[in-house]
Amino acid sequence: MSLAERLNEDMKQAMRDGNKFRLSTIRMVRAAIKNQEIELRRPLEDNDTLNILSRELKQRRDSLEDFARGGREDLVSNVKAEIEIITEYLPQQLNEEEVKAIVLQTMQETGASSKADLGKLMGALMPKVKGIADGKLVNAIVQQSLQ
């Protein structure tokens, strides 16, 4: 079952269960997918759908930080719940230790050793961790490793 089909089935189940919050979250994600399909004028593959899910998750995480700074606890709890729902559709995320191992391996492969090699290292690293690691975490570990 493709990711789009799974989203569709989960949306139907949320309707049957009367879970309005889950339903609205899945509908927002499906709308983003549909907009991308319209823009590209073709059906999306699972990889494209994962990119959209990652983008939606990043937007929610950014919003979460803003709402927390603004003291909007009502919105913080809603965004956290949306993040949990979206995360269900993404592959298991790497933890910090796993990301460090991949960064160190890629540093050895590329010969990166200083901040001047940052672009070369990130160019080789990001395809390896795309969709399975948070970009901010990867960036922080790379900055730390290049010091």
PDB file of C-alpha atoms in Angstrom:
ATOM      1  CA  MET A   1       0.000   0.000   0.000  1.00  0.00           C
ATOM      2  CA  SER A   2       1.425   3.357  -0.996  1.00  0.00           C
ATOM      3  CA  LEU A   3       1.703   6.210   1.461  1.00  0.00           C
ATOM      4  CA  ALA A   4      -1.068   8.158  -0.288  1.00  0.00           C
ATOM      5  CA  GLU A   5      -3.376   5.128  -0.087  1.00  0.00           C
ATOM      6  CA  ARG A   6      -2.543   4.699   3.593  1.00  0.00           C
ATOM      7  CA  LEU A   7      -3.378   8.355   4.255  1.00  0.00           C
ATOM      8  CA  ASN A   8      -6.666   7.924   2.408  1.00  0.00           C
ATOM      9  CA  GLU A   9      -7.587   4.796   4.400  1.00  0.00           C
ATOM     10  CA  ASP A  10      -6.624   6.459   7.706  1.00  0.00           C
ATOM     11  CA  MET A  11      -8.747   9.476   6.782  1.00  0.00           C
ATOM     12  CA  LYS A  12     -11.742   7.206   6.195  1.00  0.00           C
ATOM     13  CA  GLN A  13     -11.108   5.472   9.513  1.00  0.00           C
ATOM     14  CA  ALA A  14     -10.897   8.802  11.326  1.00  0.00           C
ATOM     15  CA  MET A  15     -14.265   9.710   9.796  1.00  0.00           C
ATOM     16  CA  ARG A  16     -15.776   6.434  11.001  1.00  0.00           C
ATOM     17  CA  ASP A  17     -14.308   6.909  14.482  1.00  0.00           C
ATOM     18  CA  GLY A  18     -15.474  10.523  14.692  1.00  0.00           C
ATOM     19  CA  ASN A  19     -11.916  11.671  15.438  1.00  0.00           C
ATOM     20  CA  LYS A  20     -12.209  15.205  14.060  1.00  0.00           C
ATOM     21  CA  PHE A  21      -8.717  16.349  15.025  1.00  0.00           C
ATOM     22  CA  ARG A  22      -6.991  13.400  13.322  1.00  0.00           C
ATOM     23  CA  LEU A  23      -9.282  13.830  10.334  1.00  0.00           C
ATOM     24  CA  SER A  24      -8.436  17.510   9.936  1.00  0.00           C
ATOM     25  CA  THR A  25      -4.698  16.843  10.267  1.00  0.00           C
ATOM     26  CA  ILE A  26      -4.762  14.121   7.622  1.00  0.00           C
ATOM     27  CA  ARG A  27      -6.842  16.355   5.363  1.00  0.00           C
ATOM     28  CA  MET A  28      -4.254  19.151   5.681  1.00  0.00           C
ATOM     29  CA  VAL A  29      -1.499  16.743   4.677  1.00  0.00           C
ATOM     30  CA  ARG A  30      -3.537  15.345   1.786  1.00  0.00           C
ATOM     31  CA  ALA A  31      -4.252  18.896   0.596  1.00  0.00           C
ATOM     32  CA  ALA A  32      -0.513  19.641   0.518  1.00  0.00           C
ATOM     33  CA  ILE A  33       0.039  16.431  -1.461  1.00  0.00           C
ATOM     34  CA  LYS A  34      -2.762  17.278  -3.895  1.00  0.00           C
ATOM     35  CA  ASN A  35      -1.386  20.792  -4.408  1.00  0.00           C
ATOM     36  CA  GLN A  36       2.012  19.317  -5.268  1.00  0.00           C
ATOM     37  CA  GLU A  37       0.401  16.870  -7.704  1.00  0.00           C
ATOM     38  CA  ILE A  38      -1.390  19.752  -9.404  1.00  0.00           C
ATOM     39  CA  GLU A  39       1.804  21.782  -9.568  1.00  0.00           C
ATOM     40  CA  LEU A  40       3.817  18.897 -11.042  1.00  0.00           C
ATOM     41  CA  ARG A  41       0.916  17.672 -13.201  1.00  0.00           C
ATOM     42  CA  ARG A  42       1.531  14.047 -12.261  1.00  0.00           C
ATOM     43  CA  PRO A  43       0.730  11.664  -9.420  1.00  0.00           C
ATOM     44  CA  LEU A  44       3.329  11.665  -6.668  1.00  0.00           C
ATOM     45  CA  GLU A  45       5.484   8.708  -5.765  1.00  0.00           C
ATOM     46  CA  ASP A  46       6.130   7.703  -2.154  1.00  0.00           C
ATOM     47  CA  ASN A  47       9.452   9.559  -2.119  1.00  0.00           C
ATOM     48  CA  ASP A  48       7.711  12.796  -3.145  1.00  0.00           C
ATOM     49  CA  THR A  49       5.022  12.199  -0.528  1.00  0.00           C
ATOM     50  CA  LEU A  50       7.696  11.676   2.140  1.00  0.00           C
ATOM     51  CA  ASN A  51       9.261  15.004   1.165  1.00  0.00           C
ATOM     52  CA  ILE A  52       5.911  16.728   1.645  1.00  0.00           C
ATOM     53  CA  LEU A  53       5.377  15.013   5.003  1.00  0.00           C
ATOM     54  CA  SER A  54       8.851  16.101   6.104  1.00  0.00           C
ATOM     55  CA  ARG A  55       8.108  19.670   5.040  1.00  0.00           C
ATOM     56  CA  GLU A  56       4.791  19.671   6.910  1.00  0.00           C
ATOM     57  CA  LEU A  57       6.520  18.287  10.001  1.00  0.00           C
ATOM     58  CA  LYS A  58       9.209  20.974   9.821  1.00  0.00           C
ATOM     59  CA  GLN A  59       6.546  23.681   9.546  1.00  0.00           C
ATOM     60  CA  ARG A  60       4.795  22.292  12.628  1.00  0.00           C
ATOM     61  CA  ARG A  61       8.053  22.175  14.604  1.00  0.00           C
ATOM     62  CA  ASP A  62       8.830  25.774  13.688  1.00  0.00           C
ATOM     63  CA  SER A  63       5.311  26.801  14.711  1.00  0.00           C
ATOM     64  CA  LEU A  64       5.694  24.905  17.966  1.00  0.00           C
ATOM     65  CA  GLU A  65       8.755  26.969  18.879  1.00  0.00           C
ATOM     66  CA  ASP A  66       6.990  30.217  17.997  1.00  0.00           C
ATOM     67  CA  PHE A  67       3.861  29.355  19.967  1.00  0.00           C
ATOM     68  CA  ALA A  68       5.908  28.264  22.979  1.00  0.00           C
ATOM     69  CA  ARG A  69       7.817  31.569  22.933  1.00  0.00           C
ATOM     70  CA  GLY A  70       4.526  33.428  22.653  1.00  0.00           C
ATOM     71  CA  GLY A  71       3.011  31.590  25.607  1.00  0.00           C
ATOM     72  CA  ARG A  72       0.187  30.081  23.539  1.00  0.00           C
ATOM     73  CA  GLU A  73      -0.158  26.750  25.361  1.00  0.00           C
ATOM     74  CA  ASP A  74      -3.484  26.009  23.662  1.00  0.00           C
ATOM     75  CA  LEU A  75      -1.799  26.098  20.251  1.00  0.00           C
ATOM     76  CA  VAL A  76       1.285  24.259  21.521  1.00  0.00           C
ATOM     77  CA  SER A  77      -0.795  21.224  22.506  1.00  0.00           C
ATOM     78  CA  ASN A  78      -2.589  21.196  19.124  1.00  0.00           C
ATOM     79  CA  VAL A  79       0.663  21.412  17.172  1.00  0.00           C
ATOM     80  CA  LYS A  80       2.234  18.647  19.285  1.00  0.00           C
ATOM     81  CA  ALA A  81      -0.728  16.406  18.478  1.00  0.00           C
ATOM     82  CA  GLU A  82      -0.384  17.210  14.753  1.00  0.00           C
ATOM     83  CA  ILE A  83       3.335  16.383  14.926  1.00  0.00           C
ATOM     84  CA  GLU A  84       2.531  12.986  16.467  1.00  0.00           C
ATOM     85  CA  ILE A  85       0.043  12.201  13.703  1.00  0.00           C
ATOM     86  CA  ILE A  86       2.381  13.252  10.880  1.00  0.00           C
ATOM     87  CA  THR A  87       5.291  11.341  12.437  1.00  0.00           C
ATOM     88  CA  GLU A  88       3.306   8.097  12.113  1.00  0.00           C
ATOM     89  CA  TYR A  89       3.711   8.288   8.335  1.00  0.00           C
ATOM     90  CA  LEU A  90       7.438   9.000   8.292  1.00  0.00           C
ATOM     91  CA  PRO A  91      10.183   6.380   8.568  1.00  0.00           C
ATOM     92  CA  GLN A  92      11.762   5.864  11.983  1.00  0.00           C
ATOM     93  CA  GLN A  93      14.000   8.850  12.726  1.00  0.00           C
ATOM     94  CA  LEU A  94      17.674   8.372  13.553  1.00  0.00           C
ATOM     95  CA  ASN A  95      18.811   9.246  17.048  1.00  0.00           C
ATOM     96  CA  GLU A  96      21.742  11.544  17.803  1.00  0.00           C
ATOM     97  CA  GLU A  97      24.301   8.732  18.076  1.00  0.00           C
ATOM     98  CA  GLU A  98      23.304   7.237  14.720  1.00  0.00           C
ATOM     99  CA  VAL A  99      23.539  10.657  13.058  1.00  0.00           C
ATOM    100  CA  LYS A 100      27.005  11.209  14.601  1.00  0.00           C
ATOM    101  CA  ALA A 101      28.175   7.886  13.172  1.00  0.00           C
ATOM    102  CA  ILE A 102      26.936   8.797   9.680  1.00  0.00           C
ATOM    103  CA  VAL A 103      28.534  12.259   9.927  1.00  0.00           C
ATOM    104  CA  LEU A 104      31.898  10.805  10.962  1.00  0.00           C
ATOM    105  CA  GLN A 105      31.759   8.193   8.191  1.00  0.00           C
ATOM    106  CA  THR A 106      30.923  10.853   5.603  1.00  0.00           C
ATOM    107  CA  MET A 107      33.724  13.101   6.915  1.00  0.00           C
ATOM    108  CA  GLN A 108      36.179  10.263   6.305  1.00  0.00           C
ATOM    109  CA  GLU A 109      34.765   9.582   2.837  1.00  0.00           C
ATOM    110  CA  THR A 110      34.943  13.234   1.759  1.00  0.00           C
ATOM    111  CA  GLY A 111      38.103  14.162   3.651  1.00  0.00           C
ATOM    112  CA  ALA A 112      36.300  17.084   5.317  1.00  0.00           C
ATOM    113  CA  SER A 113      38.181  18.448   8.301  1.00  0.00           C
ATOM    114  CA  SER A 114      37.421  22.174   8.615  1.00  0.00           C
ATOM    115  CA  LYS A 115      34.609  24.681   8.233  1.00  0.00           C
ATOM    116  CA  ALA A 116      35.833  25.337   4.685  1.00  0.00           C
ATOM    117  CA  ASP A 117      34.704  21.802   3.787  1.00  0.00           C
ATOM    118  CA  LEU A 118      31.174  22.350   5.131  1.00  0.00           C
ATOM    119  CA  GLY A 119      29.494  22.545   1.710  1.00  0.00           C
ATOM    120  CA  LYS A 120      31.227  19.435   0.421  1.00  0.00           C
ATOM    121  CA  LEU A 121      30.344  17.500   3.576  1.00  0.00           C
ATOM    122  CA  MET A 122      26.697  18.588   3.676  1.00  0.00           C
ATOM    123  CA  GLY A 123      26.313  17.816  -0.029  1.00  0.00           C
ATOM    124  CA  ALA A 124      27.441  14.247   0.534  1.00  0.00           C
ATOM    125  CA  LEU A 125      25.648  13.833   3.869  1.00  0.00           C
ATOM    126  CA  MET A 126      22.122  15.108   3.238  1.00  0.00           C
ATOM    127  CA  PRO A 127      21.120  12.462   0.657  1.00  0.00           C
ATOM    128  CA  LYS A 128      22.089   9.784   3.204  1.00  0.00           C
ATOM    129  CA  VAL A 129      19.892  11.185   5.991  1.00  0.00           C
ATOM    130  CA  LYS A 130      17.063  12.750   3.984  1.00  0.00           C
ATOM    131  CA  GLY A 131      13.737  11.925   5.590  1.00  0.00           C
ATOM    132  CA  ILE A 132      15.257   9.929   8.444  1.00  0.00           C
ATOM    133  CA  ALA A 133      17.005  12.667  10.428  1.00  0.00           C
ATOM    134  CA  ASP A 134      16.086  16.204  11.454  1.00  0.00           C
ATOM    135  CA  GLY A 135      18.072  18.755   9.436  1.00  0.00           C
ATOM    136  CA  LYS A 136      18.723  20.951  12.476  1.00  0.00           C
ATOM    137  CA  LEU A 137      20.192  17.999  14.369  1.00  0.00           C
ATOM    138  CA  VAL A 138      22.387  17.047  11.406  1.00  0.00           C
ATOM    139  CA  ASN A 139      23.602  20.634  11.035  1.00  0.00           C
ATOM    140  CA  ALA A 140      24.396  20.932  14.751  1.00  0.00           C
ATOM    141  CA  ILE A 141      26.380  17.679  14.742  1.00  0.00           C
ATOM    142  CA  VAL A 142      28.286  18.695  11.594  1.00  0.00           C
ATOM    143  CA  GLN A 143      29.153  22.102  13.106  1.00  0.00           C
ATOM    144  CA  GLN A 144      30.324  20.385  16.281  1.00  0.00           C
ATOM    145  CA  SER A 145      32.381  17.798  14.367  1.00  0.00           C
ATOM    146  CA  LEU A 146      34.151  20.376  12.195  1.00  0.00           C
ATOM    147  CA  GLN A 147      35.501  22.378  15.126  1.00  0.00           C
TER     148      GLN A 147
END
